[in-house]
PDB file of C-alpha atoms in Angstrom:
ATOM      1  CA  MET X   1       0.238   0.214  -0.191  1.00 48.00           C
ATOM      2  CA  PRO X   2       2.467   2.746   0.931  1.00 59.00           C
ATOM      3  CA  HIS X   3       4.209   2.279  -2.523  1.00 76.00           C
ATOM      4  CA  ARG X   4       1.221   3.202  -4.825  1.00 82.00           C
ATOM      5  CA  PRO X   5       1.943   6.115  -6.519  1.00 91.00           C
ATOM      6  CA  VAL X   6      -0.221   9.111  -4.923  1.00 92.00           C
ATOM      7  CA  ARG X   7      -2.009   9.202  -8.293  1.00 94.00           C
ATOM      8  CA  GLU X   8      -3.313   6.089  -7.878  1.00 91.00           C
ATOM      9  CA  VAL X   9      -5.109   8.028  -3.513  1.00 89.00           C
ATOM     10  CA  ILE X  10      -6.374  10.150  -5.368  1.00 92.00           C
ATOM     11  CA  ALA X  11      -7.740   8.893  -8.941  1.00 90.00           C
ATOM     12  CA  ASN X  12     -11.457   8.828  -8.189  1.00 87.00           C
ATOM     13  CA  GLN X  13     -11.949  12.451  -6.082  1.00 88.00           C
ATOM     14  CA  SER X  14     -13.742  14.744  -7.043  1.00 86.00           C
ATOM     15  CA  ILE X  15     -11.559  18.274  -5.607  1.00 90.00           C
ATOM     16  CA  LEU X  16     -12.989  20.961  -3.219  1.00 95.00           C
ATOM     17  CA  THR X  17     -11.528  24.526  -4.322  1.00 96.00           C
ATOM     18  CA  ALA X  18     -12.325  27.815  -2.771  1.00 97.00           C
ATOM     19  CA  PRO X  19     -11.373  31.356  -3.435  1.00 97.00           C
ATOM     20  CA  ALA X  20      -9.132  33.090  -1.010  1.00 96.00           C
ATOM     21  CA  GLY X  21     -12.399  35.619  -0.401  1.00 97.00           C
ATOM     22  CA  ILE X  22     -14.655  33.290   0.629  1.00 97.00           C
ATOM     23  CA  SER X  23     -16.155  33.183   4.268  1.00 98.00           C
ATOM     24  CA  VAL X  24     -14.655  30.602   7.302  1.00 98.00           C
ATOM     25  CA  SER X  25     -18.672  29.818   7.738  1.00 97.00           C
ATOM     26  CA  GLU X  26     -18.939  28.956   3.720  1.00 98.00           C
ATOM     27  CA  ALA X  27     -15.830  27.368   3.274  1.00 97.00           C
ATOM     28  CA  ALA X  28     -17.180  24.875   6.208  1.00 97.00           C
ATOM     29  CA  ALA X  29     -20.864  24.228   4.566  1.00 97.00           C
ATOM     30  CA  ARG X  30     -18.395  23.237   0.965  1.00 96.00           C
ATOM     31  CA  MET X  31     -16.691  20.746   3.512  1.00 96.00           C
ATOM     32  CA  LYS X  32     -19.577  19.212   4.705  1.00 95.00           C
ATOM     33  CA  GLU X  33     -21.610  18.931   1.464  1.00 95.00           C
ATOM     34  CA  THR X  34     -18.923  17.286   0.313  1.00 93.00           C
ATOM     35  CA  ARG X  35     -17.746  15.971   3.299  1.00 91.00           C
ATOM     36  CA  VAL X  36     -14.074  16.229   3.214  1.00 92.00           C
ATOM     37  CA  GLY X  37     -11.752  17.729   6.071  1.00 92.00           C
ATOM     38  CA  ALA X  38     -10.144  20.485   3.956  1.00 95.00           C
ATOM     39  CA  VAL X  39     -10.298  22.839   1.256  1.00 97.00           C
ATOM     40  CA  MET X  40      -7.326  24.372  -1.024  1.00 97.00           C
ATOM     41  CA  VAL X  41      -7.692  27.457  -1.781  1.00 98.00           C
ATOM     42  CA  VAL X  42      -6.878  28.730  -5.260  1.00 97.00           C
ATOM     43  CA  GLU X  43      -6.035  31.751  -6.791  1.00 95.00           C
ATOM     44  CA  THR X  44      -7.809  33.110  -9.820  1.00 93.00           C
ATOM     45  CA  ASP X  45      -5.810  31.081 -11.856  1.00 94.00           C
ATOM     46  CA  GLY X  46      -6.218  28.097 -10.159  1.00 93.00           C
ATOM     47  CA  ALA X  47      -2.482  27.743  -8.866  1.00 95.00           C
ATOM     48  CA  LEU X  48      -2.773  26.627  -4.638  1.00 97.00           C
ATOM     49  CA  VAL X  49      -1.847  29.406  -2.118  1.00 97.00           C
ATOM     50  CA  GLY X  50      -3.225  27.569   1.352  1.00 97.00           C
ATOM     51  CA  ILE X  51      -5.287  25.442   2.482  1.00 98.00           C
ATOM     52  CA  PHE X  52      -7.834  25.551   5.247  1.00 98.00           C
ATOM     53  CA  THR X  53      -8.687  22.281   7.291  1.00 96.00           C
ATOM     54  CA  GLU X  54     -10.898  21.263   9.883  1.00 94.00           C
ATOM     55  CA  ARG X  55      -8.456  22.432  12.718  1.00 94.00           C
ATOM     56  CA  ASP X  56      -7.855  25.876  11.460  1.00 96.00           C
ATOM     57  CA  ALA X  57     -11.654  26.499  11.826  1.00 96.00           C
ATOM     58  CA  LEU X  58     -11.901  25.522  15.275  1.00 95.00           C
ATOM     59  CA  PHE X  59      -8.273  26.251  16.513  1.00 96.00           C
ATOM     60  CA  ARG X  60      -7.900  29.919  14.535  1.00 97.00           C
ATOM     61  CA  VAL X  61     -11.355  30.815  14.641  1.00 97.00           C
ATOM     62  CA  LEU X  62     -13.809  29.527  17.330  1.00 95.00           C
ATOM     63  CA  ALA X  63     -11.239  29.108  19.961  1.00 96.00           C
ATOM     64  CA  THR X  64      -9.717  32.389  19.378  1.00 97.00           C
ATOM     65  CA  GLY X  65     -13.666  33.796  18.849  1.00 97.00           C
ATOM     66  CA  LEU X  66     -13.467  34.865  15.207  1.00 97.00           C
ATOM     67  CA  ASP X  67     -17.016  35.470  13.534  1.00 97.00           C
ATOM     68  CA  PRO X  68     -16.888  32.519  10.720  1.00 97.00           C
ATOM     69  CA  LYS X  69     -19.889  34.959   8.850  1.00 97.00           C
ATOM     70  CA  THR X  70     -17.867  37.158   8.282  1.00 97.00           C
ATOM     71  CA  THR X  71     -13.851  35.913   8.890  1.00 98.00           C
ATOM     72  CA  PRO X  72     -12.325  35.243   5.164  1.00 98.00           C
ATOM     73  CA  ILE X  73     -10.579  31.690   5.320  1.00 98.00           C
ATOM     74  CA  ALA X  74      -7.234  33.606   3.409  1.00 97.00           C
ATOM     75  CA  GLU X  75      -6.935  35.148   7.301  1.00 97.00           C
ATOM     76  CA  VAL X  76      -6.828  31.754   9.084  1.00 98.00           C
ATOM     77  CA  MET X  77      -5.481  28.991   6.364  1.00 97.00           C
ATOM     78  CA  THR X  78      -2.243  27.755   6.004  1.00 96.00           C
ATOM     79  CA  PRO X  79      -0.721  29.532   3.482  1.00 96.00           C
ATOM     80  CA  HIS X  80       2.219  27.694   1.164  1.00 95.00           C
ATOM     81  CA  PRO X  81       1.611  24.622   2.192  1.00 95.00           C
ATOM     82  CA  GLN X  82       3.632  21.371   1.602  1.00 95.00           C
ATOM     83  CA  THR X  83       2.353  19.473  -0.901  1.00 96.00           C
ATOM     84  CA  ILE X  84       3.290  16.621  -3.365  1.00 97.00           C
ATOM     85  CA  ALA X  85       3.621  15.558  -6.622  1.00 97.00           C
ATOM     86  CA  PRO X  86       1.406  12.293  -7.919  1.00 96.00           C
ATOM     87  CA  ASP X  87       4.280  10.374  -9.177  1.00 95.00           C
ATOM     88  CA  ARG X  88       5.688  10.071  -5.283  1.00 95.00           C
ATOM     89  CA  PRO X  89       5.077   7.309  -2.793  1.00 90.00           C
ATOM     90  CA  PHE X  90       1.494   7.375  -1.117  1.00 87.00           C
ATOM     91  CA  GLY X  91       4.088   6.037   1.612  1.00 84.00           C
ATOM     92  CA  HIS X  92       6.374   9.780   1.443  1.00 88.00           C
ATOM     93  CA  ALA X  93       2.656  11.382   1.083  1.00 89.00           C
ATOM     94  CA  LEU X  94       2.201   9.396   5.214  1.00 86.00           C
ATOM     95  CA  HIS X  95       5.570  10.496   6.015  1.00 86.00           C
ATOM     96  CA  MET X  96       5.564  14.150   5.431  1.00 90.00           C
ATOM     97  CA  MET X  97       2.051  13.801   7.391  1.00 89.00           C
ATOM     98  CA  TYR X  98       3.899  11.944  10.978  1.00 85.00           C
ATOM     99  CA  GLU X  99       6.221  14.216  10.479  1.00 89.00           C
ATOM    100  CA  CYS X 100       5.076  17.295   9.795  1.00 90.00           C
ATOM    101  CA  GLY X 101       2.304  16.777  12.238  1.00 90.00           C
ATOM    102  CA  PHE X 102      -0.263  17.742   9.505  1.00 90.00           C
ATOM    103  CA  ARG X 103      -3.020  14.803   8.534  1.00 91.00           C
ATOM    104  CA  HIS X 104      -3.470  16.744   5.046  1.00 94.00           C
ATOM    105  CA  VAL X 105      -1.305  16.873   1.930  1.00 96.00           C
ATOM    106  CA  PRO X 106      -2.271  18.747  -1.439  1.00 97.00           C
ATOM    107  CA  VAL X 107      -1.200  16.303  -4.369  1.00 97.00           C
ATOM    108  CA  VAL X 108      -0.310  19.339  -7.340  1.00 97.00           C
ATOM    109  CA  ASP X 109       0.660  19.088 -11.077  1.00 94.00           C
ATOM    110  CA  ALA X 110       2.640  22.737 -12.100  1.00 92.00           C
ATOM    111  CA  GLY X 111       1.397  24.250  -9.210  1.00 90.00           C
ATOM    112  CA  ARG X 112      -2.636  22.941  -9.052  1.00 94.00           C
ATOM    113  CA  PRO X 113      -4.051  21.345  -7.302  1.00 96.00           C
ATOM    114  CA  ILE X 114      -5.114  18.335  -8.459  1.00 96.00           C
ATOM    115  CA  GLY X 115      -6.114  15.980  -5.201  1.00 95.00           C
ATOM    116  CA  MET X 116      -5.402  15.781  -1.528  1.00 96.00           C
ATOM    117  CA  VAL X 117      -4.471  12.742   0.526  1.00 93.00           C
ATOM    118  CA  SER X 118      -4.877  12.309   3.830  1.00 89.00           C
ATOM    119  CA  ALA X 119      -4.439  10.225   6.751  1.00 83.00           C
ATOM    120  CA  ARG X 120      -7.581   8.685   6.262  1.00 82.00           C
ATOM    121  CA  ASP X 121      -6.319   7.299   2.843  1.00 81.00           C
ATOM    122  CA  ALA X 122      -4.267   4.834   4.817  1.00 75.00           C
ATOM    123  CA  LEU X 123      -6.828   3.307   6.052  1.00 72.00           C
ATOM    124  CA  GLY X 124      -8.693   2.511   2.890  1.00 63.00           C
ATOM    125  CA  PRO X 125      -7.958  -1.037   1.977  1.00 61.00           C
ATOM    126  CA  GLU X 126      -7.398  -1.931   4.938  1.00 48.00           C
ATOM    127  CA  LEU X 127     -10.520  -1.431   5.755  1.00 53.00           C
ATOM    128  CA  ALA X 128     -12.705  -2.134   3.445  1.00 59.00           C
ATOM    129  CA  VAL X 129     -10.756  -5.772   3.781  1.00 56.00           C
ATOM    130  CA  PHE X 130     -12.205  -5.526   7.334  1.00 57.00           C
ATOM    131  CA  GLN X 131     -15.435  -3.720   6.871  1.00 61.00           C
ATOM    132  CA  ALA X 132     -16.433  -7.448   4.553  1.00 69.00           C
ATOM    133  CA  GLU X 133     -14.583  -9.472   7.656  1.00 68.00           C
ATOM    134  CA  VAL X 134     -17.207  -8.129   9.479  1.00 68.00           C
ATOM    135  CA  GLN X 135     -19.846  -8.129   6.419  1.00 76.00           C
ATOM    136  CA  GLN X 136     -18.977 -12.037   6.306  1.00 78.00           C
ATOM    137  CA  ARG X 137     -19.569 -12.453  10.259  1.00 77.00           C
ATOM    138  CA  GLU X 138     -22.435 -11.523  10.464  1.00 76.00           C
ATOM    139  CA  HIS X 139     -23.953 -14.054   7.854  1.00 70.00           C
ATOM    140  CA  ILE X 140     -21.749 -16.583   9.415  1.00 76.00           C
ATOM    141  CA  GLU X 141     -24.764 -15.379  12.490  1.00 73.00           C
ATOM    142  CA  GLU X 142     -27.514 -15.612  10.565  1.00 71.00           C
ATOM    143  CA  ILE X 143     -26.652 -19.356   9.236  1.00 72.00           C
ATOM    144  CA  LEU X 144     -25.902 -20.415  12.986  1.00 66.00           C
TER     145      LEU X 144
END
């Protein structure tokens, strides 16, 4: 699993991007709608300029008393985040997240976001196997 390229991990993703001027509330609503924990902040030309995560909303907005309806994500995002190229091994992304203490890494090609890997992606194949085993056990219990 860690040797597969990042490109495979993001193959079926729909990415979430937003301009720097939207409010924290709007970004949070988009994140909820698309069921993701981070939004990639882009310029009008599509270039990545930052990342805004659920942790940013909690620690940089709510915990500090800022108004999510009037605070633009540009004020509370992480500017110029570390990124990874799509041809790099997924294990490299996991190492980056572990070493640097973050849970999301934007995948970029020529400076433009094409996907996002997260710590949750590491659960993908293993979680599918676990779910299959649970279903099999439930089926066996129904038979018995």
